[in-house]
Each structure stands twice: as C-alpha cells, then as structure tokens.
Amino acid sequence: MVRRIEFRTKGLVWGMGSGRYRSRFRGGGTDLAELREYVPGDDTRRIDWNASARHGSIYTRELAEERELAVHVSVDVSGSISCGMAKQERMLEVAASIMYSAEQSGDRIGMSIFTDCIEGFIPPGRGRAHLLRLFGSLARHKPRSSCTDLSASLLGLGSALRGRSLVFVISDFASDPFAEQLGRLSAVHDVILVRVTSSIEAEIPDAGQVIFVDAENNEQMAIDTSDIHFRAEYARLAKERGAELARDARRSGAGLIDVGPTEPFEAAFLRHFGRR
C-alpha cells in the first residue's frame, strides 16, 4: 500500500513539502527555531538578509511555532461513503496520501475517524512506525454508525485537538447543516475541507426505473431516472449543494478542495496550495 501511495503522490509531496502549503498560523510565534534556505512559497518577509549575505544564498527565519504545527486528517466513514467501493477507496487513498506527504515533510500527523461522532482519534506523532499505525487504523476501522453528523463530529474534533493544527476534513459532506461548528473550528485551526464525490452525485444517468436505498437509514424509493425533468432537478440540487458548501467554507475561513471521480486528486491539491 505504501509503495502505491508513494507512486501516486510524488506531485503532492512536492507541492506540500516545498513550502507551498503555508498555514495562516505559521509565523505567529516569536521564538526563533532555526535558519534555513529559502524555498519558493516562503514568506519573503522572513528572509534574513544578514545571514543571506554571510552564506551567499537566501536564508529565511523559521519560528518555533511554525515548525511545530501539526497536520490532522479527519476521515468520514459513514454509510454514504461506504456504499460505493470506488468512492470509498478514493477517499482512503486521499487520506493516506496527505498523511504520507506530511510524513515526508517531517510534520507531526494525527488522525480522527468520524460518522455521527468521533469514532477514533490518534494524537499527532512522527516517523514511519506512526504513519503505519495511522494507515492500519484507517484500513481496519469498522464504523459503529452509518449516519453522518458533521456538526457533532466537528465539535468533538475541536475538543480533542491540542495545539493549533492544519486540519483536513475528508468527506462527501452529505450532512445536515454544520456551518456554525465549522466556523468555530476554523477560528482556532487552519481547516481545509476535501470533498470526494462520485459521478452519480453530480448527474444521474438514464437507467429507467431504479430502486434507490439510502445508505444511512436504509429507506427505499422507486425513481424513474428516464424522466428528463427529474434528472434536471437532481442536477440543479446537486449544484446548489456544492455552492452552499463553498459559501460555508468561505464564510468560515476554511479552504475547500473538490476531488471528483476522474481527475487526479494531486492536481486539485496543487491548484489549491498554489492559490494559497
């Protein structure tokens, strides 16, 4: 598994490890931890011109708080995720890739797993053994609930986190409103929402009469997918849900990365961090 992740995420490792993912909290500390060579994406205000003149190359100041920022990955394992094998595998791959990239950058990494509450929490740590523990816990976890409650899960995550973190919340965000708790979490941590979706969530195909089963409450409904008006309304509502999530993220100060069913997810991450 680790070899497959390493192959898939070379671009993501470069993007995250080269100074292109800069938390808004980085630079808030006052204790100088070390000087290091400047890399593209570093804050130019941190350049130490005296040290640069002495060494003959550009050096930047890294503060203690900057060095100690942890990366936390929170993964949705509710019924709406597990109902589609391709979607579930893609979400696990995205989560594992972020953790692998953070490990390559020398960051401390923590992880939580949630449904309608936090079902598992591992505090941040470093090193290969810790990374393998995270991978194993994620792969072996059996959800205790099929429901999703992002509001309760974000509240629980905020209570469990110690110290400011760069938090990735990976989900399809098929949940009741959670903007209030997202705003509270974003006020303390640098939060990035990673929405993983399947093709059917954006546009339903013409497949005739189909029985749909809600993966979270097992309710069944017969739908005539050949009805062009139904498909148009379905697509409209899907677009509206996406726009609402984007508004909630923007208002709370959180980032948002959309990972669709076909585009390599590295490209979506690199676009986001390039803008930051």
Short mmCIF file of N, CA and C in Angstrom, two decimals, residues 2-3 20 44-45 48 75 89 95 103 105 111 131 133 156 175 182 195 201 207 212 223-224 244-245 248 265 268:
data_model
loop_
_atom_site.label_atom_id
_atom_site.label_comp_id
_atom_site.label_asym_id
_atom_site.label_seq_id
_atom_site.Cartn_x
_atom_site.Cartn_y
_atom_site.Cartn_z
N VAL A 2 1.93 1.24 0.84
CA VAL A 2 2.78 2.43 0.93
C VAL A 2 3.45 2.71 -0.40
N ARG A 3 3.90 1.67 -1.12
CA ARG A 3 4.53 1.88 -2.43
C ARG A 3 3.56 2.49 -3.43
N ARG A 20 4.84 25.23 -0.21
CA ARG A 20 3.65 25.78 -0.85
C ARG A 20 2.40 25.62 0.00
N THR A 44 8.41 36.12 2.01
CA THR A 44 9.63 36.88 1.77
C THR A 44 9.97 37.83 2.92
N ARG A 45 8.98 38.13 3.75
CA ARG A 45 9.24 38.99 4.91
C ARG A 45 10.10 38.29 5.94
N ASP A 48 16.22 36.53 6.10
CA ASP A 48 17.26 37.12 6.96
C ASP A 48 18.40 37.58 6.05
N VAL A 75 -11.39 11.73 8.76
CA VAL A 75 -11.95 10.97 7.65
C VAL A 75 -13.37 10.50 7.96
N GLU A 89 -12.63 3.82 -1.72
CA GLU A 89 -11.20 3.63 -1.97
C GLU A 89 -10.52 4.96 -2.29
N ALA A 95 -6.79 10.36 1.90
CA ALA A 95 -6.39 10.50 3.31
C ALA A 95 -4.97 9.98 3.52
N GLU A 103 4.32 13.15 6.36
CA GLU A 103 5.44 12.41 6.94
C GLU A 103 6.73 12.71 6.18
N SER A 105 7.43 15.43 4.76
CA SER A 105 7.83 16.79 5.09
C SER A 105 8.31 16.93 6.53
N MET A 111 -4.80 11.78 13.40
CA MET A 111 -5.93 11.32 12.58
C MET A 111 -7.15 11.09 13.45
N LEU A 131 3.23 6.46 11.08
CA LEU A 131 2.49 6.51 9.82
C LEU A 131 1.80 5.18 9.55
N ARG A 133 0.90 3.01 11.72
CA ARG A 133 -0.19 2.86 12.69
C ARG A 133 -1.44 3.58 12.19
N GLY A 156 -16.70 17.56 18.37
CA GLY A 156 -15.85 16.60 19.05
C GLY A 156 -14.39 16.74 18.66
N SER A 175 -24.57 15.93 4.85
CA SER A 175 -24.93 16.03 6.26
C SER A 175 -25.87 17.21 6.46
N LEU A 182 -18.17 24.51 11.97
CA LEU A 182 -17.04 24.72 11.07
C LEU A 182 -16.38 26.06 11.36
N ARG A 195 -13.70 17.55 -0.39
CA ARG A 195 -14.95 16.86 -0.76
C ARG A 195 -14.66 15.84 -1.86
N GLU A 201 -23.32 11.62 -8.09
CA GLU A 201 -23.73 12.70 -7.20
C GLU A 201 -23.93 14.02 -7.93
N ALA A 207 -31.38 5.36 -16.44
CA ALA A 207 -31.31 3.91 -16.23
C ALA A 207 -32.70 3.31 -16.03
N PHE A 212 -33.71 3.16 -5.24
CA PHE A 212 -32.60 3.76 -4.51
C PHE A 212 -32.75 3.44 -3.02
N ILE A 223 -37.49 5.35 -8.31
CA ILE A 223 -37.26 6.55 -9.11
C ILE A 223 -37.25 6.18 -10.59
N ASP A 224 -37.94 6.97 -11.40
CA ASP A 224 -37.89 6.81 -12.85
C ASP A 224 -36.80 7.73 -13.38
N GLU A 244 -23.53 25.81 -1.79
CA GLU A 244 -23.75 26.09 -0.37
C GLU A 244 -22.53 25.72 0.46
N LEU A 245 -21.92 24.57 0.14
CA LEU A 245 -20.70 24.17 0.85
C LEU A 245 -19.58 25.17 0.62
N ASP A 248 -20.25 28.23 2.77
CA ASP A 248 -19.98 27.97 4.18
C ASP A 248 -18.48 27.96 4.45
N PHE A 265 -6.31 13.49 -8.09
CA PHE A 265 -6.55 14.39 -6.96
C PHE A 265 -5.33 15.27 -6.67
N ALA A 268 -5.89 18.74 -8.04
CA ALA A 268 -6.78 19.59 -7.24
C ALA A 268 -6.04 20.17 -6.04
#
